[in-house]
Short mmCIF file of C-alpha atoms and ligand atoms in Angstrom, two decimals:
data_model
loop_
_atom_site.label_atom_id
_atom_site.label_comp_id
_atom_site.label_asym_id
_atom_site.label_seq_id
_atom_site.Cartn_x
_atom_site.Cartn_y
_atom_site.Cartn_z
CA MET A 8 -86.08 16.56 65.70
CA SER A 9 -83.16 17.01 67.96
CA LEU A 10 -79.86 18.09 66.53
CA LEU A 11 -78.35 14.81 67.73
CA ASN A 12 -80.67 12.83 65.52
CA GLU A 13 -79.92 14.97 62.47
CA ILE A 14 -76.24 14.11 62.36
CA GLU A 15 -76.42 10.50 61.19
CA PRO A 16 -78.74 11.01 58.18
CA LEU A 17 -76.69 14.03 57.11
CA ARG A 18 -73.49 12.01 57.30
CA GLN A 19 -75.00 9.29 55.12
CA ASN A 20 -76.32 11.74 52.54
CA ALA A 21 -72.97 13.49 52.38
CA LEU A 22 -71.15 10.20 51.69
CA ILE A 23 -73.62 9.25 48.95
CA GLU A 24 -73.25 12.65 47.31
CA LEU A 25 -69.46 12.53 47.42
CA GLN A 26 -69.46 9.13 45.76
CA ALA A 27 -71.85 10.41 43.12
CA ALA A 28 -69.64 13.39 42.12
CA SER A 29 -68.71 12.47 38.57
CA ASP A 30 -65.83 14.88 38.04
CA LEU A 31 -63.44 17.06 39.98
CA ALA A 32 -65.56 20.19 39.63
CA ALA A 33 -68.64 18.41 41.00
CA LEU A 34 -66.56 17.05 43.86
CA ASP A 35 -65.39 20.56 44.81
CA GLN A 36 -68.99 21.76 44.85
CA THR A 37 -70.09 18.87 47.05
CA LYS A 38 -67.22 19.55 49.40
CA GLY A 39 -68.32 23.18 49.76
CA ALA A 40 -71.92 22.16 50.36
CA TRP A 41 -70.95 19.95 53.32
CA ILE A 42 -67.81 21.05 55.00
CA GLY A 43 -67.05 24.42 53.42
CA PRO A 44 -67.55 27.63 55.50
CA HIS A 45 -71.21 27.65 54.46
CA GLY A 46 -71.57 23.87 54.47
CA LYS A 47 -74.17 21.89 56.29
CA PHE A 48 -71.78 20.46 58.85
CA THR A 49 -70.33 23.85 59.58
CA ALA A 50 -73.88 25.08 60.22
CA LEU A 51 -74.47 22.15 62.59
CA MET A 52 -71.39 23.13 64.60
CA LYS A 53 -72.76 26.62 64.95
CA GLN A 54 -76.00 25.25 66.35
CA LEU A 55 -74.20 23.36 69.14
CA GLY A 56 -74.74 26.30 71.47
CA SER A 57 -78.49 25.84 71.32
CA LEU A 58 -78.22 22.32 72.75
CA ALA A 59 -78.60 21.39 76.37
CA LYS A 60 -75.28 21.48 78.14
CA GLU A 61 -75.03 17.72 78.69
CA GLU A 62 -75.80 16.96 75.02
CA ARG A 63 -73.10 19.26 73.62
CA PRO A 64 -70.00 16.99 74.01
CA THR A 65 -71.73 14.00 72.42
CA ALA A 66 -73.06 16.09 69.54
CA GLY A 67 -69.65 17.81 69.06
CA LYS A 68 -67.87 14.46 68.89
CA LEU A 69 -70.35 13.02 66.42
CA ILE A 70 -70.11 16.03 64.13
CA ASN A 71 -66.31 16.01 64.24
CA ALA A 72 -66.13 12.28 63.55
CA ALA A 73 -68.46 12.71 60.59
CA LYS A 74 -66.31 15.57 59.27
CA VAL A 75 -63.13 13.49 59.51
CA GLU A 76 -64.83 10.63 57.71
CA LEU A 77 -66.06 12.96 54.99
CA GLU A 78 -62.60 14.45 54.52
CA ALA A 79 -61.15 10.98 54.04
CA ALA A 80 -63.91 9.96 51.62
CA LEU A 81 -63.33 13.21 49.74
CA THR A 82 -59.62 12.55 49.34
CA ALA A 83 -60.25 9.00 48.17
CA ARG A 84 -62.84 10.14 45.64
CA ARG A 85 -60.53 12.91 44.45
CA GLU A 86 -57.76 10.42 43.74
CA GLU A 87 -60.15 8.22 41.78
CA LEU A 88 -61.39 11.14 39.71
CA GLU A 89 -57.87 12.43 39.07
CA LEU A 90 -56.77 9.02 37.82
CA GLN A 91 -59.83 8.87 35.61
CA ALA A 92 -59.05 12.31 34.18
CA ALA A 93 -55.47 11.21 33.40
CA LEU A 94 -56.48 8.06 31.56
CA PRO A 95 -56.95 8.17 27.77
CA LYS A 96 -60.48 8.91 26.70
CA GLU A 97 -60.46 6.04 24.22
CA PRO A 98 -60.05 2.57 25.63
CA THR A 99 -56.51 1.27 25.13
CA ASP A 100 -55.88 -1.90 23.16
CA PHE A 101 -52.89 -3.39 24.91
CA THR A 102 -52.59 -6.11 22.27
CA LEU A 103 -51.55 -3.58 19.58
CA PRO A 104 -47.84 -3.53 18.67
CA GLY A 105 -45.96 -0.72 20.41
CA ARG A 106 -44.60 2.37 18.72
CA ARG A 107 -40.90 1.75 18.25
CA ARG A 108 -38.28 4.45 18.16
CA ALA A 109 -36.34 4.15 14.90
CA LEU A 110 -32.82 3.01 15.75
CA GLY A 111 -29.90 4.50 13.85
CA LYS A 112 -27.23 2.31 12.29
CA LEU A 113 -23.62 2.64 11.34
CA HIS A 114 -23.02 3.76 7.76
CA PRO A 115 -21.91 0.84 5.54
CA LEU A 116 -18.51 2.53 5.04
CA THR A 117 -18.09 2.77 8.81
CA GLN A 118 -19.05 -0.88 9.19
CA VAL A 119 -16.51 -1.99 6.59
CA THR A 120 -13.83 0.25 8.13
CA GLU A 121 -14.47 -1.19 11.58
CA ASP A 122 -14.27 -4.74 10.22
CA ILE A 123 -10.96 -4.02 8.49
CA VAL A 124 -9.60 -2.41 11.66
CA ARG A 125 -10.75 -5.43 13.69
CA ALA A 126 -8.95 -7.82 11.34
CA PHE A 127 -5.71 -5.83 11.57
CA ARG A 128 -5.92 -5.51 15.34
CA LYS A 129 -5.93 -9.30 15.56
CA ILE A 130 -2.42 -9.30 14.15
CA GLY A 131 -1.10 -6.47 16.27
CA PHE A 132 -1.71 -3.32 14.21
CA ALA A 133 -2.59 -0.04 15.94
CA VAL A 134 -4.75 2.71 14.44
CA ALA A 135 -3.03 6.01 13.63
CA ASP A 136 -4.54 9.29 12.46
CA GLY A 137 -3.46 12.43 10.66
CA PRO A 138 -4.88 15.71 9.36
CA GLU A 139 -7.06 15.93 6.25
CA ILE A 140 -5.64 19.37 5.56
CA GLU A 141 -2.07 18.43 4.78
CA ASP A 142 0.99 20.12 3.40
CA GLU A 143 2.91 19.18 0.29
CA TYR A 144 5.77 17.87 2.34
CA HIS A 145 3.86 15.04 4.06
CA CYS A 146 1.59 14.33 1.10
CA PHE A 147 4.25 14.30 -1.62
CA ASP A 148 7.84 15.40 -0.95
CA ALA A 149 8.66 13.10 1.93
CA LEU A 150 7.04 10.27 -0.03
CA ASN A 151 9.58 10.81 -2.78
CA THR A 152 7.00 12.18 -5.18
CA PRO A 153 8.80 14.61 -7.48
CA ALA A 154 7.58 18.18 -7.89
CA ASP A 155 6.51 17.53 -11.47
CA HIS A 156 4.55 14.36 -10.72
CA PRO A 157 1.07 14.53 -12.28
CA ALA A 158 -0.61 13.64 -8.94
CA ARG A 159 0.56 17.02 -7.66
CA ASP A 160 -1.08 18.86 -10.51
CA THR A 161 -3.84 21.31 -9.63
CA GLN A 162 -5.98 19.24 -11.97
CA ASP A 163 -5.78 16.39 -9.47
CA THR A 164 -5.27 17.94 -6.05
CA PHE A 165 -7.31 20.50 -4.11
CA TYR A 166 -4.86 23.17 -2.97
CA LEU A 167 -5.82 25.59 -0.22
CA ALA A 168 -3.75 28.43 -1.55
CA SER A 169 -5.54 31.13 0.37
CA ILE A 170 -4.88 29.41 3.70
CA ALA A 171 -1.26 28.82 2.77
CA GLU A 172 -0.81 32.47 1.98
CA ALA A 173 -2.59 33.51 5.15
CA SER A 174 -0.41 31.28 7.34
CA PRO A 175 3.21 32.01 6.48
CA SER A 176 4.18 30.05 9.61
CA VAL A 177 3.40 26.77 7.88
CA SER A 178 6.74 25.39 6.85
CA SER A 179 7.38 23.16 3.92
CA PRO A 180 10.52 22.01 2.15
CA ARG A 181 9.14 23.93 -0.80
CA GLU A 182 10.29 27.03 1.01
CA THR A 183 13.80 26.00 0.15
CA THR A 184 12.85 26.16 -3.51
CA GLY A 185 11.55 29.66 -2.95
CA LYS A 186 7.88 28.77 -3.58
CA THR A 187 4.97 29.43 -1.22
CA PRO A 188 4.37 26.46 1.08
CA ALA A 189 1.11 24.94 -0.06
CA LEU A 190 -1.63 23.38 2.00
CA LEU A 191 -3.90 20.88 0.33
CA LEU A 192 -6.59 18.32 1.04
CA ARG A 193 -4.67 15.09 1.34
CA THR A 194 -4.96 12.95 -1.77
CA HIS A 195 -4.13 9.76 0.10
CA THR A 196 -3.62 8.49 3.62
CA SER A 197 0.04 7.79 2.82
CA SER A 198 0.90 11.20 4.33
CA VAL A 199 0.24 9.67 7.75
CA GLN A 200 3.08 7.18 7.17
CA ILE A 201 5.46 10.13 7.26
CA ARG A 202 3.85 11.70 10.32
CA VAL A 203 3.99 8.45 12.27
CA MET A 204 7.56 7.56 11.32
CA LYS A 205 8.73 11.08 12.16
CA SER A 206 7.14 10.86 15.60
CA GLN A 207 8.40 7.45 16.71
CA PRO A 208 11.35 5.11 16.25
CA PRO A 209 10.86 1.76 14.48
CA PRO A 210 9.38 -0.85 14.65
CA VAL A 211 6.02 0.41 13.34
CA ARG A 212 2.81 -1.51 12.79
CA ILE A 213 -0.09 0.82 12.00
CA ILE A 214 -3.18 1.20 9.89
CA VAL A 215 -4.74 4.54 9.05
CA PRO A 216 -8.38 4.72 8.05
CA GLY A 217 -9.33 8.13 6.75
CA ARG A 218 -10.93 10.46 4.25
CA VAL A 219 -9.07 11.64 1.18
CA TYR A 220 -9.78 14.13 -1.61
CA ARG A 221 -9.13 14.30 -5.32
CA ARG A 222 -10.25 16.59 -8.10
CA ASP A 223 -12.34 13.92 -9.77
CA ASN A 224 -15.77 14.33 -11.25
CA ALA A 225 -18.27 12.06 -9.55
CA ASP A 226 -19.39 9.04 -11.55
CA ALA A 227 -20.32 5.46 -10.71
CA THR A 228 -16.77 4.62 -9.61
CA HIS A 229 -15.30 8.01 -8.61
CA ASN A 230 -16.07 10.64 -6.04
CA PRO A 231 -14.00 13.71 -5.10
CA THR A 232 -14.13 12.55 -1.46
CA PHE A 233 -13.53 8.93 -0.57
CA HIS A 234 -11.90 6.78 2.06
CA GLN A 235 -8.73 4.77 2.30
CA ILE A 236 -6.97 2.51 4.71
CA GLU A 237 -3.24 2.85 4.79
CA GLY A 238 -1.01 0.20 6.30
CA LEU A 239 2.63 0.46 7.32
CA TYR A 240 4.85 -2.21 8.78
CA VAL A 241 8.49 -1.48 9.58
CA ASP A 242 10.82 -3.93 11.26
CA LYS A 243 14.02 -5.87 10.57
CA GLY A 244 13.94 -8.45 7.81
CA VAL A 245 10.41 -7.69 6.50
CA THR A 246 9.61 -9.27 3.12
CA VAL A 247 7.04 -9.18 0.32
CA GLY A 248 5.93 -12.56 1.68
CA ASP A 249 4.83 -10.83 4.93
CA LEU A 250 2.91 -8.30 2.90
CA LYS A 251 1.13 -10.92 0.82
CA GLY A 252 0.33 -13.08 3.83
CA THR A 253 -1.09 -10.11 5.74
CA VAL A 254 -3.24 -8.91 2.85
CA GLU A 255 -4.57 -12.42 2.28
CA PHE A 256 -5.37 -12.89 5.95
CA VAL A 257 -7.29 -9.61 6.17
CA PHE A 258 -9.30 -10.23 3.00
CA ARG A 259 -10.28 -13.72 4.09
CA GLU A 260 -11.43 -12.27 7.42
CA LEU A 261 -13.46 -9.67 5.57
CA MET A 262 -14.85 -11.49 2.58
CA GLY A 263 -14.68 -15.17 3.41
CA GLY A 264 -12.48 -18.13 2.61
CA ASP A 265 -12.81 -18.21 -1.20
CA VAL A 266 -10.79 -15.01 -1.66
CA LYS A 267 -7.81 -14.99 -4.04
CA ILE A 268 -5.20 -12.24 -4.15
CA ARG A 269 -2.82 -11.41 -6.99
CA PHE A 270 0.12 -8.97 -6.98
CA ARG A 271 0.85 -7.13 -10.24
CA PRO A 272 4.01 -5.03 -10.69
CA HIS A 273 3.32 -1.29 -10.61
CA TYR A 274 5.01 1.99 -9.76
CA PHE A 275 4.69 4.17 -6.65
CA SER A 276 7.42 6.61 -5.73
CA TYR A 277 7.35 5.62 -2.06
CA THR A 278 7.70 1.86 -2.56
CA GLU A 279 10.26 -0.25 -4.40
CA PRO A 280 9.26 -2.73 -5.67
CA SER A 281 5.61 -1.68 -6.01
CA TYR A 282 2.50 -3.68 -6.81
CA GLU A 283 -1.15 -3.35 -7.42
CA ILE A 284 -3.27 -5.90 -5.61
CA ASP A 285 -6.01 -7.66 -7.53
CA PHE A 286 -8.75 -9.50 -5.79
CA THR A 287 -11.21 -12.14 -6.83
CA ASN A 288 -13.90 -14.32 -5.29
CA ALA A 289 -17.31 -15.70 -6.27
CA LEU A 290 -18.83 -12.21 -6.20
CA VAL A 291 -16.27 -10.80 -8.63
CA LYS A 292 -16.90 -13.74 -10.95
CA LYS A 293 -20.62 -13.08 -10.71
CA MET A 294 -19.97 -9.52 -11.84
CA GLY A 295 -18.47 -11.09 -14.96
CA LYS A 296 -14.89 -10.15 -14.07
CA ASP A 297 -11.80 -12.22 -13.39
CA TRP A 298 -9.97 -9.78 -11.11
CA LEU A 299 -10.65 -6.43 -9.49
CA GLU A 300 -7.92 -3.96 -8.60
CA ILE A 301 -8.29 -2.99 -4.96
CA ALA A 302 -5.03 -1.59 -3.60
CA GLY A 303 -1.53 -0.32 -4.14
CA CYS A 304 1.39 -1.57 -2.08
CA GLY A 305 5.07 -2.31 -1.99
CA MET A 306 8.25 -2.40 0.03
CA VAL A 307 8.98 0.99 1.58
CA ASN A 308 11.48 2.87 -0.57
CA PRO A 309 14.81 3.42 1.28
CA ILE A 310 14.59 7.08 0.24
CA VAL A 311 11.42 7.42 2.36
CA PHE A 312 13.23 5.88 5.34
CA GLU A 313 16.01 8.40 4.88
CA ASN A 314 13.49 11.24 4.73
CA VAL A 315 12.08 10.30 8.13
CA GLY A 316 15.43 9.50 9.73
CA TYR A 317 15.19 5.70 9.74
CA ASP A 318 18.37 3.86 8.73
CA PRO A 319 17.52 1.92 5.52
CA GLU A 320 20.47 -0.39 6.12
CA ILE A 321 18.76 -1.66 9.27
CA TRP A 322 15.04 -1.25 8.67
CA THR A 323 12.79 -2.77 6.06
CA GLY A 324 9.06 -2.48 5.63
CA TRP A 325 5.99 -2.61 3.51
CA ALA A 326 3.06 -0.30 3.00
CA PHE A 327 -0.30 -0.44 1.26
CA GLY A 328 -3.33 1.71 0.57
CA PHE A 329 -6.84 0.31 0.04
CA GLY A 330 -9.91 2.14 -1.12
CA ILE A 331 -12.62 1.47 1.46
CA GLU A 332 -15.47 2.20 -0.96
CA ARG A 333 -14.11 -0.39 -3.38
CA ILE A 334 -14.18 -3.04 -0.69
CA ALA A 335 -17.65 -2.03 0.53
CA MET A 336 -18.99 -2.11 -3.05
CA LEU A 337 -17.55 -5.59 -3.50
CA ARG A 338 -18.81 -6.82 -0.19
CA TYR A 339 -22.38 -5.60 -0.62
CA GLY A 340 -22.65 -5.75 -4.39
CA ILE A 341 -23.11 -1.97 -4.78
CA ASN A 342 -22.65 -0.70 -8.31
CA ASP A 343 -22.54 3.10 -7.81
CA ILE A 344 -20.16 4.78 -5.37
CA ARG A 345 -22.35 7.88 -5.14
CA LEU A 346 -24.97 5.93 -3.21
CA PHE A 347 -22.69 6.07 -0.16
CA TYR A 348 -22.92 9.84 0.07
CA GLU A 349 -26.55 10.56 -0.75
CA ASN A 350 -27.89 9.80 2.73
CA ASP A 351 -30.89 8.08 1.21
CA LEU A 352 -32.39 6.03 4.02
CA ARG A 353 -33.85 3.53 1.57
CA PHE A 354 -30.26 2.69 0.64
CA LEU A 355 -28.69 2.96 4.10
CA ARG A 356 -31.31 0.84 5.85
CA GLN A 357 -30.19 -2.20 3.89
CA PHE A 358 -26.93 -2.58 5.79
N1 DAH B 407 -1.36 6.11 -1.96
C1 DAH B 407 -1.73 5.21 -3.03
C2 DAH B 407 -3.02 5.72 -3.68
O1 DAH B 407 -3.67 6.53 -3.12
C3 DAH B 407 -1.97 3.82 -2.52
C4 DAH B 407 -0.72 3.23 -2.01
C5 DAH B 407 0.16 2.59 -2.87
C6 DAH B 407 -0.39 3.32 -0.67
C7 DAH B 407 1.30 2.05 -2.42
C8 DAH B 407 0.79 2.78 -0.20
C9 DAH B 407 1.64 2.14 -1.10
O2 DAH B 407 1.14 2.84 1.08
O3 DAH B 407 2.77 1.59 -0.62
O4 DAH B 407 -3.35 5.28 -4.75
#
């Protein structure tokens, strides 16, 4: 048989074999057998010289065309096999539900804080911030809390004596009494009232959400770390009526329309007069109680204004401090404050 007649059957066989290669390794072998250096088509090329001169161009063209076709078929088959190799071995059931990434959520205390902040923003309050490591001046002295007040006792307050001693540059009015200036973990957010008033002239309209610390043993209603929201409003002609109206507005925003607020006379050194705020709604009743104490408040004591350089003859104001945990417990019906800090997902997922 002439070489010319051999080309076509070889081409056909090669194509069939390429298609039949069932994996990439087999395909590589087939490729070698046909168009590799020792392949059958390469051998044909070498035999061209033995042909009659006038047959050579035709035979050369045919062989080349077949090689090009084989190369293309090879590439196509390779792509098919590569795709096959990448596909999962088991058939995929596209009707199965997908695997979802677990989404995180805001902690219930953060949610409550954000809602309170949102309510206050509606009536023009800005958020202020201050340090958790405070000094006695901002936490107590400037707030008119006398040196012998029980809140200042080491039984109640975490003092950072070692830091105070290591940083003699920290100044405190206590220096004037000859004692070491003491740093402490702030026991309330009221310290930020002082920082804000010292840094800006009146009027002031701020709230301060933040973490506070007390030397309490943890139980169902106490934790050594908890959160407060402080409020401070300073302007001309501010009254207790403004305070009550504001508190009522915010609690209705937070807890719904059936909220009732009651002011009970109390004592705080930085307000005069001072009150405790009691709260009730259907939930409180359901807990078998008439009222729940939720905040302290009052009209800013003129002595505090003097301490920060505001003229008490011109400026009036009110302030309050809420416990955020209290409000969150009320809102969600939680009966143990410690649940907030345990990071138990079974608890946290419910909010
Ligand atoms: N600082 C008080 C506390 O931690 C709460 C408080 C009472 C804040 C009266 C105030 C206030 O701003 O005027 O119990």
